[in-house]
Each structure stands twice: as structure tokens, then as C-alpha cells.
PDB file of C-alpha atoms in Angstrom:
ATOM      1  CA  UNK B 470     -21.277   9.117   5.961  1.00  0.00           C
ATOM      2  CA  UNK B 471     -19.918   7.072   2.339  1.00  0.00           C
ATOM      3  CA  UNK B 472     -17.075   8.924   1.575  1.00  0.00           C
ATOM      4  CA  UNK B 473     -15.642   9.201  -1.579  1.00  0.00           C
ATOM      5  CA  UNK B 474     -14.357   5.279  -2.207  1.00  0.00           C
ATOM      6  CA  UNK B 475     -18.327   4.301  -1.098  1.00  0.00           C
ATOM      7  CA  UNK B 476     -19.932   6.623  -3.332  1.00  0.00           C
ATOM      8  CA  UNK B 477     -17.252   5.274  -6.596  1.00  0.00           C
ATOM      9  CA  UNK B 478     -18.046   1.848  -5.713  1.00  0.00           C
ATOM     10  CA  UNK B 479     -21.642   2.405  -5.683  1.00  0.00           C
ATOM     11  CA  UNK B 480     -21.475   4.180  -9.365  1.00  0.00           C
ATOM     12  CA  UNK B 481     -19.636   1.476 -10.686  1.00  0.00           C
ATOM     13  CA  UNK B 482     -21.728  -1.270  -9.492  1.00  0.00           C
ATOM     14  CA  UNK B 483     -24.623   1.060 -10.821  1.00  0.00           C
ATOM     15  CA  UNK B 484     -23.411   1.563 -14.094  1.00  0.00           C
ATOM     16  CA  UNK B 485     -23.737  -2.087 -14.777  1.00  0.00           C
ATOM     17  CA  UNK B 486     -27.464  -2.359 -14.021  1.00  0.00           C
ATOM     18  CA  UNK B 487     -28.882   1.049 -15.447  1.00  0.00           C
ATOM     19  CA  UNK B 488     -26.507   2.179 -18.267  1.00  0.00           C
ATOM     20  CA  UNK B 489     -28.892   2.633 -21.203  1.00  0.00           C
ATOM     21  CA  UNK B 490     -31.992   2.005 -19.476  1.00  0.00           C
ATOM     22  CA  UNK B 491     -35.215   3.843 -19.642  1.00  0.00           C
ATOM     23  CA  UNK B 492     -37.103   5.421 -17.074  1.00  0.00           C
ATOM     24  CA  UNK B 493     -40.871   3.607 -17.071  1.00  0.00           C
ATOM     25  CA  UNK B 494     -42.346   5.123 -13.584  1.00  0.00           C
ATOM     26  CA  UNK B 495     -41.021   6.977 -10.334  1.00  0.00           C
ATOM     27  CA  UNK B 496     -42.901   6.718  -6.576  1.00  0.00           C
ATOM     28  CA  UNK B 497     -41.848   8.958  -3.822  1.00  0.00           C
ATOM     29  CA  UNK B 498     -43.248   8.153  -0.661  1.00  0.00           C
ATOM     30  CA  UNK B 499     -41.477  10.712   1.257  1.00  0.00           C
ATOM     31  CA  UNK B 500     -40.261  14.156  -0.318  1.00  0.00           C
ATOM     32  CA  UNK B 501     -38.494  15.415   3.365  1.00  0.00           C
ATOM     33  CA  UNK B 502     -34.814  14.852   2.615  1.00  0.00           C
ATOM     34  CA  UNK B 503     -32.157  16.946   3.069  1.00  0.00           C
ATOM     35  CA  UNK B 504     -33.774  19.364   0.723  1.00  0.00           C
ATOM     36  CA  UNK B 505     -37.497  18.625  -0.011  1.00  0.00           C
ATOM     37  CA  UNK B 506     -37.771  16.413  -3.615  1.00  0.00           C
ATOM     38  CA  UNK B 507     -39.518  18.790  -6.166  1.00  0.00           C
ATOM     39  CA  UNK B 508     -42.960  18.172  -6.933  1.00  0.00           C
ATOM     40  CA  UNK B 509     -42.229  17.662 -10.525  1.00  0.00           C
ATOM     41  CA  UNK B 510     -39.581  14.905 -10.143  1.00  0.00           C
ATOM     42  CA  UNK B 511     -41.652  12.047 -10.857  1.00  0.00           C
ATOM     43  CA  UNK B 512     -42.606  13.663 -14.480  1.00  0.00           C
ATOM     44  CA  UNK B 513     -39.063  14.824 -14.987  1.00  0.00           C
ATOM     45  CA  UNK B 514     -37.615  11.442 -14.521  1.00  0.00           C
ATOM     46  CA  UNK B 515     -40.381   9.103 -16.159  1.00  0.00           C
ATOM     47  CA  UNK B 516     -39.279   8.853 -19.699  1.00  0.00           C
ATOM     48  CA  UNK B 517     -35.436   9.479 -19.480  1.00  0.00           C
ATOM     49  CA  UNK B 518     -32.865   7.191 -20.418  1.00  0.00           C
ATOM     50  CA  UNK B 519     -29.673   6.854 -18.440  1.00  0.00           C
ATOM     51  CA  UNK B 520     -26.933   8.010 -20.797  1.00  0.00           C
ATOM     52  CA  UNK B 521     -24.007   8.775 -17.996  1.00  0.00           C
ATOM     53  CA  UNK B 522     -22.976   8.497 -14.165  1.00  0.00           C
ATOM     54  CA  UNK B 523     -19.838  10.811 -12.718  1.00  0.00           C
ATOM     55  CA  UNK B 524     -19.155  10.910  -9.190  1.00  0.00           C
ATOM     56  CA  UNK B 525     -18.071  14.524  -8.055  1.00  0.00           C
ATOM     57  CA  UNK B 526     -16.484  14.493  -4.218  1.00  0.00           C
ATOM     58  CA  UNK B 527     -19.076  12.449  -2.536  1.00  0.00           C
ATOM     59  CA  UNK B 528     -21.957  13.179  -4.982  1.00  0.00           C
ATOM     60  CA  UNK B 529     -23.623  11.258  -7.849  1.00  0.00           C
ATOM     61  CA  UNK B 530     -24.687  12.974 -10.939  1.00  0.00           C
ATOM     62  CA  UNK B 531     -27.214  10.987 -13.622  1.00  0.00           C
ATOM     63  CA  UNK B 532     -26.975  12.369 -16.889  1.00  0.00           C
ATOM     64  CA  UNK B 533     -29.991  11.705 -19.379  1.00  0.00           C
ATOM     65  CA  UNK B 534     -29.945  11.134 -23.274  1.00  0.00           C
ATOM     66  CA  UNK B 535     -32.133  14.068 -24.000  1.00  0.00           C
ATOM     67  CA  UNK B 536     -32.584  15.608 -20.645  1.00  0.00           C
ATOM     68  CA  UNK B 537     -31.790  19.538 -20.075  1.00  0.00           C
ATOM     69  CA  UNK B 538     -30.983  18.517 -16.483  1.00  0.00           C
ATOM     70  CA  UNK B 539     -29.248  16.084 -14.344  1.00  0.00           C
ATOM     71  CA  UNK B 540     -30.171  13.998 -11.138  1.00  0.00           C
ATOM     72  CA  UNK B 541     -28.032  15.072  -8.167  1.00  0.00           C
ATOM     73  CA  UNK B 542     -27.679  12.371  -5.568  1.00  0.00           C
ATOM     74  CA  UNK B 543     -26.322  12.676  -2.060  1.00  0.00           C
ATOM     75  CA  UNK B 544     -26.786   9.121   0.222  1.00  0.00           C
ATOM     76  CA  UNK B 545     -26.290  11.652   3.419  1.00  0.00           C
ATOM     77  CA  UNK B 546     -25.344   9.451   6.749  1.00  0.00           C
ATOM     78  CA  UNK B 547     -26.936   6.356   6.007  1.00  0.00           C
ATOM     79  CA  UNK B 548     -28.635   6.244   2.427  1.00  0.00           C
ATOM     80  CA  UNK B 549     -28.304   3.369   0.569  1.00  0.00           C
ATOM     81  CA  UNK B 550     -29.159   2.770  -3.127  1.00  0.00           C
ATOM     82  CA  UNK B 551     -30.946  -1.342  -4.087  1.00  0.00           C
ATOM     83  CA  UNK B 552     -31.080  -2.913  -7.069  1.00  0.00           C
ATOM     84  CA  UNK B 553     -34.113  -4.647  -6.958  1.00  0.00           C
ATOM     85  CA  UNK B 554     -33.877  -7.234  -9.951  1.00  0.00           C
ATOM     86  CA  UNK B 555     -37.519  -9.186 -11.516  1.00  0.00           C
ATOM     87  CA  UNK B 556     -36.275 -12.367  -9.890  1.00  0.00           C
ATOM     88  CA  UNK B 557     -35.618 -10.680  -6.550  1.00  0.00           C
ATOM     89  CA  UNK B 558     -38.854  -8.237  -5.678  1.00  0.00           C
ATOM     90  CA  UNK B 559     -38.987  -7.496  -1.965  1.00  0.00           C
ATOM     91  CA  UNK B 560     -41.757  -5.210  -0.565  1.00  0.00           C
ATOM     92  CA  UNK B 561     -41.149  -1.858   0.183  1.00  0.00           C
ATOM     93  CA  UNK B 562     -39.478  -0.891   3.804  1.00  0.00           C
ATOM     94  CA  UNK B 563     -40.412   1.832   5.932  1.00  0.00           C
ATOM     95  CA  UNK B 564     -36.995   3.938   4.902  1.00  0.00           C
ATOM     96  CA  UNK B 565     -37.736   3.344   1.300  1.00  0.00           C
ATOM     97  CA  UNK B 566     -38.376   6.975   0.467  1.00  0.00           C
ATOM     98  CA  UNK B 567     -37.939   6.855  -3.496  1.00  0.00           C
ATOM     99  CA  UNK B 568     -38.228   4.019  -6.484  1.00  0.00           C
ATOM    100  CA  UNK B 569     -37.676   4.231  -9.573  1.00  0.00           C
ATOM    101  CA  UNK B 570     -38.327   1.513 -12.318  1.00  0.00           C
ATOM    102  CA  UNK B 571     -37.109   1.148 -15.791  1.00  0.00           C
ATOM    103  CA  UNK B 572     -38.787  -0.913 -18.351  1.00  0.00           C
ATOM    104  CA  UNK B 573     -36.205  -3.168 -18.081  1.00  0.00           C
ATOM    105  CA  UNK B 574     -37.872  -4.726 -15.207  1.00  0.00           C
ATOM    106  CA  UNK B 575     -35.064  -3.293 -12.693  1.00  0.00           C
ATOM    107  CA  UNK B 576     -35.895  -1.397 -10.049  1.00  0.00           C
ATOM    108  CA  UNK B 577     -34.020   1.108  -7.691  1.00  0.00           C
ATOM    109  CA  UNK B 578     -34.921   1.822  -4.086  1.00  0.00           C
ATOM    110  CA  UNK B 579     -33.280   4.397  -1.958  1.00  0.00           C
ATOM    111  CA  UNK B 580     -33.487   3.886   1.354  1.00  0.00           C
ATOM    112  CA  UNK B 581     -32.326   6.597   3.672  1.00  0.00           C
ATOM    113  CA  UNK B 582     -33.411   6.140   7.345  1.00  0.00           C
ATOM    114  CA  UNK B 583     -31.941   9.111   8.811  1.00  0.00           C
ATOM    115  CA  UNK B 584     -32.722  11.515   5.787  1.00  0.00           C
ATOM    116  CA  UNK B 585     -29.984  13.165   5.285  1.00  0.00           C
ATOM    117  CA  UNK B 586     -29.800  12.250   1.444  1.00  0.00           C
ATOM    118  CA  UNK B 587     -30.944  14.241  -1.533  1.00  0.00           C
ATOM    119  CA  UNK B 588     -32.046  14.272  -4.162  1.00  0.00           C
ATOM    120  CA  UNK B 589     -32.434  17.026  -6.445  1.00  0.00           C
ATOM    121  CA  UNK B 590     -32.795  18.420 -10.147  1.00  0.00           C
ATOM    122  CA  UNK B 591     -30.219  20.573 -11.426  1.00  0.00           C
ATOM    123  CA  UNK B 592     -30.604  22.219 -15.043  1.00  0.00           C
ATOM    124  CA  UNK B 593     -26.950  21.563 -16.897  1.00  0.00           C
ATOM    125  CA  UNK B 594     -26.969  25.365 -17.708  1.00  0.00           C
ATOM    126  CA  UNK B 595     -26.800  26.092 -13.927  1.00  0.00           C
ATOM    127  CA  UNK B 596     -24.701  23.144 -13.233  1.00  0.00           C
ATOM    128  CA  UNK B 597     -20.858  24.873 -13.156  1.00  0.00           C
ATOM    129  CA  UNK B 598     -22.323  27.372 -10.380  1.00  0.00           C
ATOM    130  CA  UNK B 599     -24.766  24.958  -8.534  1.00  0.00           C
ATOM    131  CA  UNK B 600     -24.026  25.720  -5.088  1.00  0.00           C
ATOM    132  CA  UNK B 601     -23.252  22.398  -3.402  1.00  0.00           C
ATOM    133  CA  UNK B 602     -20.851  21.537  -6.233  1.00  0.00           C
ATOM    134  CA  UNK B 603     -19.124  24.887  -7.551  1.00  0.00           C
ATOM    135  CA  UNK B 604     -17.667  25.446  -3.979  1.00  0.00           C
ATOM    136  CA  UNK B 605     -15.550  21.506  -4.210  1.00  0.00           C
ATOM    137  CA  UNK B 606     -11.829  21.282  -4.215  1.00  0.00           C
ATOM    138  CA  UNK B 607      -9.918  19.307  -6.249  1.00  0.00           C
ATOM    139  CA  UNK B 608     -10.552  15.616  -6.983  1.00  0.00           C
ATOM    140  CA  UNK B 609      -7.879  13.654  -5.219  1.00  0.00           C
ATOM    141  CA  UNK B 610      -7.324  11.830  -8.694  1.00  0.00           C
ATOM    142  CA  UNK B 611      -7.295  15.049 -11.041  1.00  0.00           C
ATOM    143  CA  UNK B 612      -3.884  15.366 -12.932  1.00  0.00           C
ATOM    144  CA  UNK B 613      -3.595  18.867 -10.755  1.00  0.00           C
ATOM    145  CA  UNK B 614      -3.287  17.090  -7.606  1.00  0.00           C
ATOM    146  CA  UNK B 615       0.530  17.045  -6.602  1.00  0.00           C
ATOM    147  CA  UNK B 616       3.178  17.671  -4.592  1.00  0.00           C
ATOM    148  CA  UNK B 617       3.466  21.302  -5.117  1.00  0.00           C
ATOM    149  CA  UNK B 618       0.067  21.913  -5.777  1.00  0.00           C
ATOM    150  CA  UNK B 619      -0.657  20.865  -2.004  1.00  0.00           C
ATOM    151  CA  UNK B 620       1.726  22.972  -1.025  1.00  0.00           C
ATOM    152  CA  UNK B 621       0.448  25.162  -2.447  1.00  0.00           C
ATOM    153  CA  UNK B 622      -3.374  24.946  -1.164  1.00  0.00           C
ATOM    154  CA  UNK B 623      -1.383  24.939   2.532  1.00  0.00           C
ATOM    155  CA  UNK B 624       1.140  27.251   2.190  1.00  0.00           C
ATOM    156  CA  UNK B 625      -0.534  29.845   4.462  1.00  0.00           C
ATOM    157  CA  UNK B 626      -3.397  27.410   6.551  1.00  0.00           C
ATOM    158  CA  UNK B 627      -2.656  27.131  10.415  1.00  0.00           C
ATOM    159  CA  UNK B 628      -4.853  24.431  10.848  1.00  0.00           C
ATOM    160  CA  UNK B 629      -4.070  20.756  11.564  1.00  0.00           C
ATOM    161  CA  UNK B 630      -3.537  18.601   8.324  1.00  0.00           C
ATOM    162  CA  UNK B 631      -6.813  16.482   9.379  1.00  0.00           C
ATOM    163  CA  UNK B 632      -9.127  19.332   9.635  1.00  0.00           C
ATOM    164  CA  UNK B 633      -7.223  20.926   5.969  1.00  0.00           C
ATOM    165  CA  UNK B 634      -7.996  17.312   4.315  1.00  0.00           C
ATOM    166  CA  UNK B 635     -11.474  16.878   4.913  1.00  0.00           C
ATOM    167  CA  UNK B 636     -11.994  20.448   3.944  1.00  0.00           C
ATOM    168  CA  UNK B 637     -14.066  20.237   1.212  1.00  0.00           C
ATOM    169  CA  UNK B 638     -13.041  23.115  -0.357  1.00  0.00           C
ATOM    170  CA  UNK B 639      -9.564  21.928  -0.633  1.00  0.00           C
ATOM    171  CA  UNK B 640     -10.197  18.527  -1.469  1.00  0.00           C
ATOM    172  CA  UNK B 641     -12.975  16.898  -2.476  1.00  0.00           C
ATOM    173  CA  UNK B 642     -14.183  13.791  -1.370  1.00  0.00           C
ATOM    174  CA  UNK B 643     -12.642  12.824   1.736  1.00  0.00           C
ATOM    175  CA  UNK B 644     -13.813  11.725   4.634  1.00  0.00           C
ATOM    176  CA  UNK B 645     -12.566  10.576   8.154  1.00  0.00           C
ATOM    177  CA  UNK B 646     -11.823   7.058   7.892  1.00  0.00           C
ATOM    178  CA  UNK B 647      -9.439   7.859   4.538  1.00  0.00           C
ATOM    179  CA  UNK B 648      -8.067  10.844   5.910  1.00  0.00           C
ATOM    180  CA  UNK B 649      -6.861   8.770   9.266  1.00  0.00           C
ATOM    181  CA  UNK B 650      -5.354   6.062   6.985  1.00  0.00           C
ATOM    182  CA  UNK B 651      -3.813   8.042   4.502  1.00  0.00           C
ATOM    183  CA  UNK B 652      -2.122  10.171   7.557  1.00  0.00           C
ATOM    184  CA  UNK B 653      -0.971   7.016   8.981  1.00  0.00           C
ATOM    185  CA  UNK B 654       0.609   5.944   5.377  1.00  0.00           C
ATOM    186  CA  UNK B 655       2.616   9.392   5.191  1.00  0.00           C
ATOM    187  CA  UNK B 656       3.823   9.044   8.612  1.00  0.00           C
ATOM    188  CA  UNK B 657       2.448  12.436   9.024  1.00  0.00           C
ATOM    189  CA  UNK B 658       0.740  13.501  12.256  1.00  0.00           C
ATOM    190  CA  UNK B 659      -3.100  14.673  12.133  1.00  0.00           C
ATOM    191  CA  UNK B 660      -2.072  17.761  14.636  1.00  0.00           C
ATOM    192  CA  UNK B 661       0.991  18.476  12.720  1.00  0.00           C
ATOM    193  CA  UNK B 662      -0.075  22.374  10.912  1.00  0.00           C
ATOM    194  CA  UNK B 663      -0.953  22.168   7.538  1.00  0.00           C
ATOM    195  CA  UNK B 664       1.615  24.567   6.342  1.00  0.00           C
ATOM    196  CA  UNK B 665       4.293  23.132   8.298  1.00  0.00           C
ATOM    197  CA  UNK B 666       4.684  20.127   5.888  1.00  0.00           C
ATOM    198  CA  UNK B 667       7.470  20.610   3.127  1.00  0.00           C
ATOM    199  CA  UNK B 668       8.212  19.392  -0.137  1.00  0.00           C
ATOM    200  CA  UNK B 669       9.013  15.606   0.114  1.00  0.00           C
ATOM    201  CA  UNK B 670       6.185  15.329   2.597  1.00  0.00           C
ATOM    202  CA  UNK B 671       3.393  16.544   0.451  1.00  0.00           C
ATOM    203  CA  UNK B 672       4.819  14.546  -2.195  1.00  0.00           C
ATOM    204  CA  UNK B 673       3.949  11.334   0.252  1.00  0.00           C
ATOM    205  CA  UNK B 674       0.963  12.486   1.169  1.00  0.00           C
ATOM    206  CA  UNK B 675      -0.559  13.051  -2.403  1.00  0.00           C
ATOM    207  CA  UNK B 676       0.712   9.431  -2.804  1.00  0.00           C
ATOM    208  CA  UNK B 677      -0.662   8.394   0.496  1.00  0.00           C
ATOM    209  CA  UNK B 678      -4.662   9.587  -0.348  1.00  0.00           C
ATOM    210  CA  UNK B 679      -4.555   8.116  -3.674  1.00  0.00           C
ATOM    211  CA  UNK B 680      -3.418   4.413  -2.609  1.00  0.00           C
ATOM    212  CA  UNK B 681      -5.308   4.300   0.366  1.00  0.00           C
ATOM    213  CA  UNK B 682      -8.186   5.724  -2.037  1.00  0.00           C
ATOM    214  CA  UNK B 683      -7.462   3.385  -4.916  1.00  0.00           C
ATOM    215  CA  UNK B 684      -7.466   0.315  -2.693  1.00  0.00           C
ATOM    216  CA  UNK B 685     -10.515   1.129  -0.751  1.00  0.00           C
ATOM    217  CA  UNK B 686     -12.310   1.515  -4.103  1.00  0.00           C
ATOM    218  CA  UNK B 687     -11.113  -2.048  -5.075  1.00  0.00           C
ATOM    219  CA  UNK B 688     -12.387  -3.418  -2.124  1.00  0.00           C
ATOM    220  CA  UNK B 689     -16.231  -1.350  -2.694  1.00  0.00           C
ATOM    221  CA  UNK B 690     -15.404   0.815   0.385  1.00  0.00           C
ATOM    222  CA  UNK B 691     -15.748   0.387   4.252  1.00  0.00           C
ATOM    223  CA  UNK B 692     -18.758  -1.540   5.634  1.00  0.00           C
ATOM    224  CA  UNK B 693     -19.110  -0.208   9.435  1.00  0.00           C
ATOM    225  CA  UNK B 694     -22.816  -0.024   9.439  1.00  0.00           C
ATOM    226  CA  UNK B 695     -25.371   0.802   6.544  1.00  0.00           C
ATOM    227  CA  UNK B 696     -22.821   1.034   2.932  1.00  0.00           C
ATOM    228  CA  UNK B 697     -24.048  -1.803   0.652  1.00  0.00           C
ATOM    229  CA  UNK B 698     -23.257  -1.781  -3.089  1.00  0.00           C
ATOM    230  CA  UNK B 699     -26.516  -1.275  -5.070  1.00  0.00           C
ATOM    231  CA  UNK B 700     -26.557  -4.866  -5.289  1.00  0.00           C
ATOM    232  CA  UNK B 701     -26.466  -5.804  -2.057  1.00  0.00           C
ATOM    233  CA  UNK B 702     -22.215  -6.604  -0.805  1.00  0.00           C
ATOM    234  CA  UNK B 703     -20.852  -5.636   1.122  1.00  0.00           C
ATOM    235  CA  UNK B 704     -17.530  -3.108   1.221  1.00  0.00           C
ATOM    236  CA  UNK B 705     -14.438  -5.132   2.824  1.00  0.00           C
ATOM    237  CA  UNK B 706     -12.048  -2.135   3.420  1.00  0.00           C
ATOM    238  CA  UNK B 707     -12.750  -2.053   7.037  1.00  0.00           C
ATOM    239  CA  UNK B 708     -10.708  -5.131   7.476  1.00  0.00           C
ATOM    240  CA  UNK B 709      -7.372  -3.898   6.565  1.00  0.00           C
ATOM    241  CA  UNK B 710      -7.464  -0.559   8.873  1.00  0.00           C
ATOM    242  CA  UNK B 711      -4.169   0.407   9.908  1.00  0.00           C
ATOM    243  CA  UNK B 712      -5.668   2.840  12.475  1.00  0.00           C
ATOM    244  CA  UNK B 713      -9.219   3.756  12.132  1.00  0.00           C
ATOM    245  CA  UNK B 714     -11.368   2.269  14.968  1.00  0.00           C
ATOM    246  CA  UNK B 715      -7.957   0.180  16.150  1.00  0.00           C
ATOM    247  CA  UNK B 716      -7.704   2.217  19.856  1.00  0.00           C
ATOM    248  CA  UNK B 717      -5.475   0.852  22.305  1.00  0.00           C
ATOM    249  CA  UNK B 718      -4.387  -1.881  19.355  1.00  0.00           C
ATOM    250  CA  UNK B 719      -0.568  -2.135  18.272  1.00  0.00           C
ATOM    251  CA  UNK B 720       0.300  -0.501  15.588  1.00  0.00           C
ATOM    252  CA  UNK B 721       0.798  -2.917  12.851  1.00  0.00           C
ATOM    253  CA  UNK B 722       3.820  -0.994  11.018  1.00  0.00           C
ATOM    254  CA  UNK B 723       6.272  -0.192  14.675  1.00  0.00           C
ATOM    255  CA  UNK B 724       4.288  -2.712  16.585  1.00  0.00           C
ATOM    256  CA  UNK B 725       5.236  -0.743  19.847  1.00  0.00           C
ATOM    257  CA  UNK B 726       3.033   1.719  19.939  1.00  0.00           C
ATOM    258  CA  UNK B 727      -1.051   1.413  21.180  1.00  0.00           C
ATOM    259  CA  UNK B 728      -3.033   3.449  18.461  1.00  0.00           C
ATOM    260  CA  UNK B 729      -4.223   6.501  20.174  1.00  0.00           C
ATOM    261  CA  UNK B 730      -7.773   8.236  19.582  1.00  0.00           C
ATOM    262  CA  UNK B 731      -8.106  11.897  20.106  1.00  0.00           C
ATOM    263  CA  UNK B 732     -10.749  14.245  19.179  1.00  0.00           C
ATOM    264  CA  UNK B 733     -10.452  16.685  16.494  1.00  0.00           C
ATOM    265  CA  UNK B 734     -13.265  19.060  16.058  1.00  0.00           C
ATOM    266  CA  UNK B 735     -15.760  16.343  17.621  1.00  0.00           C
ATOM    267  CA  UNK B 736     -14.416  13.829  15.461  1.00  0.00           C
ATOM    268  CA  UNK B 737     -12.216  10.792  16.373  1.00  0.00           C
ATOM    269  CA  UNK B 738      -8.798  10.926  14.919  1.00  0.00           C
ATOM    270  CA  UNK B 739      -6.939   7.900  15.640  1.00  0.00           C
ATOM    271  CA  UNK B 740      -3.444   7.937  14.796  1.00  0.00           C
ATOM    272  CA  UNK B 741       0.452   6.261  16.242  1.00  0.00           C
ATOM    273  CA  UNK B 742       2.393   8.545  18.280  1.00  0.00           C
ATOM    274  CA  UNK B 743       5.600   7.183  17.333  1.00  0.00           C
ATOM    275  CA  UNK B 744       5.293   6.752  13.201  1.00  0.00           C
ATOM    276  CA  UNK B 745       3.280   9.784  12.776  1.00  0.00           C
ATOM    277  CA  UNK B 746       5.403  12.877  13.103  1.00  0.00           C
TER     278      UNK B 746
END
């Protein structure tokens, strides 16, 4: 699933292509997502003209120029948004489910094979208690997130600090791969107890997310399978894993220890024995 340094890269690289740009016509050729596409989406869309894109934990949010509501956007497991340029028109693929064209000439395509995405329209009155966004933690990048505020959030949790960090409640955004990493960075073991860690460690680890976060962004996120930016490149991330998918590989900061994966809630967890304590 894009976590949150996919989904950034992909609002970036949209921004550049449909910033200011008007709505002309919308085809959906398969409303069974995650949650059905409304009926009235096409005729909500057509006619709206891109005025703003924010990316909240690992969703996208289109704002309009005169619009009452916004477009909610969730790639699920494998969606993936195209830019389909004049020059470059390529017939429609079986996974296509939605495209929307702007008078521009532009078109976008999202392509979910698995359909898990979504799509949805969310009035902006209704937007601060929307259910699949009021319930997010706190943005990894928010001025709030420190030290003692993540002390705070696991002063009393008795759950490992893998299974706290990709609680969504706590902190939005992350996934697996960045949670791994960022552990690894901190020198903090994924079974340690969250509320085990103390001051100077959650001072590291605050640290740890954002620069792991900051340089997978730069590099437009991990390409293991289906991410693509909107445009078509692919995410380089994945080459400079410390840990994630490296099993049985030195570890390339004690160089003694194999990288060992273990399963944590039916997720791999791959970690060092020896740095991480």
C-alpha cells in the first residue's frame, strides 16, 4: 500500500499538471471501489477547476474554486494515478476504472487493479468529522510532533513500538517499509514496548521518521511493485533500504549482524538484533 512518502510524491508531481485546470468531462467505467463512486460524481466534477491538493496521512484531498465539496482519494493496495498528456494518448486498460479530462487536453486515469482505492465526495461542512479522516493522528511533520509529545501518546501503551507507529490514530501516515527504517535509524527495537522508551529516545525517533520520511519523499517513494508518479517514474527509495526486504543480508551500519525478519501482527518486520535495542 503507498504510504505516506508515495502518496506526497504523487501530489507534488500532480500539482504540476492540474493546478488551475478545469474539469471538461469524467467516465467511470467501474463504480465498485472500496466504497461504491456516487452516481452523481461525474456531474459534480465536470465543470470544477482545481484550486488546491493537501495530502492528509495517506489520503489526497482536491479542493475546487467554487466547489462546496472536495474529492477524497485513497490509491488502496495498488492504485495508481496517469497523466495522460495530448502527445501521449494510450487506450484505456482493463484496471482503468475512472478518467477524468480537463480542457487542457490532459487527462487522468486511475487505475486500481485490486480495488481497494476510493474515491469519494465529501461536503467541506462535514469535512472536520468525516469519518476516515477525523479519527488520524498527528502528521509526522506537524510542529506538535516531538520528543515529549511522543512520550506522551506512549506513556501508558503496552504494545510494541512497530504496531504503536503504524497506528493510525497515533500517527498518521505511516506505513511498514518507513516504520522498519526509521526503527533501524533510532537504534530502537520493533518489540521493544512503546512506553518503555524514554526521553532521549523519543527525541531520536521523532528525528528518525522525519529523515527517513523526508528522504523517501525526495526520492518519489519506494517502487516494489505498482507506485508510479502520475507521470509515469518511477520511486528510487527502495534502493537505499537499510533493512526492509534485506533478510539474511549484513547489516550495513555493524556489518556483523544478518538482518532478521519476524512477524508482527502478520506483517514482516525486519530489523538488526545487535543495533536495535
Amino acid at each position: 500500500m503507498p504510504e505516506l512518502p508515495e502518496v506526497e510524491s504523487v501530489k507534488v508531481n500532480l500539482e504540476r499538471y492540474i493546478l488551475d485546470q478545469t474539469i471538461e468531462k469524467v467516465e467511470v467505467h467501474h463504480r465498485g471501489l472500496r466504497w461504491p463512486i456516487p452516481h452523481n460524481f461525474e456531474e459534480m466534477l465536470e465543470g470544477q477547476k482545481v484550486k488546491m491538493l493537501v495530502r492528509r496521512a495517506k489520503y489526497l484531498l482536491l479542493y475546487f474554486e467554487k466547489a462546496d465539496f472536495i474529492l477524497l482519494w485513497h490509491l488502496g493496495m495498488s492504485g495508481r494515478v496517469q497523466v495522460i498528456t495530448p502527445k501521449a494518448l494510450t487506450p484505456r486498460q482493463t484496471h482503468d476504472h475512472v478518467e477524468i479530462a480537463f480542457y487542457s487536453g490532459l487527462k487522468l486515469r486511475f487505475r486500481d487493479p485490486r480495488r481497494f482505492g476510493a474515491m469519494l465526495l465529501v461536503p467541506l461542512k462535514e469535512l472536520s468529522r468525516f469519518s476516515l479522516l477525523s479519527s488520524l493522528g498527528v502528521e509526522p511533520f506537524d510542529n506538535s510532533f516531538s520528543g515529549p509529545f511522543l512520550l506522551e501518546l506512549f506513556k501508558n501503551r503496552s504494545r510494541p513500538l512497530k504496531a504503536a507507529l503504524l497506528d493510525q490514530k497515533i500517527i498518521a501516515g505511516l506505513g511498514n517499509i518507513y516504520v522498519c527504517e526509521a526503527l533501524h535509524c533510532a537504534k530502537l527495537s520493533p518489540l521493544r514496548l512503546a512506553k518503555t522508551i524514554n526521553h532521549l529516545e523519543a527525541e531520536i525517533l521523532v528525528k528518525a521518521i522525519q529523515a527517513v520520511l523526508r528522504k523517501a519523499i525526495a526520492a518519489g517513494g519506494s517502487t516494489l511493485r505498482d507506485h508510479r508518479q502520475p507521470d509515469g517514474e518511477k520511486g528510487t527509495f527502495q534502493d537505499v533500504f537499510k533493512v526492509y526486504g534485506r533478510e539474511g543480508e549484513r547489516c550495513l551500519r555493524c556489518d556483523h549482524v544478518e538482518i532478521k525478519r519476524i512477524l508482527q501482527s502478520n506483517r514482516s518486520t525486519f530489523y538488526c538484533e545487535r543495533c536495535q535495542i
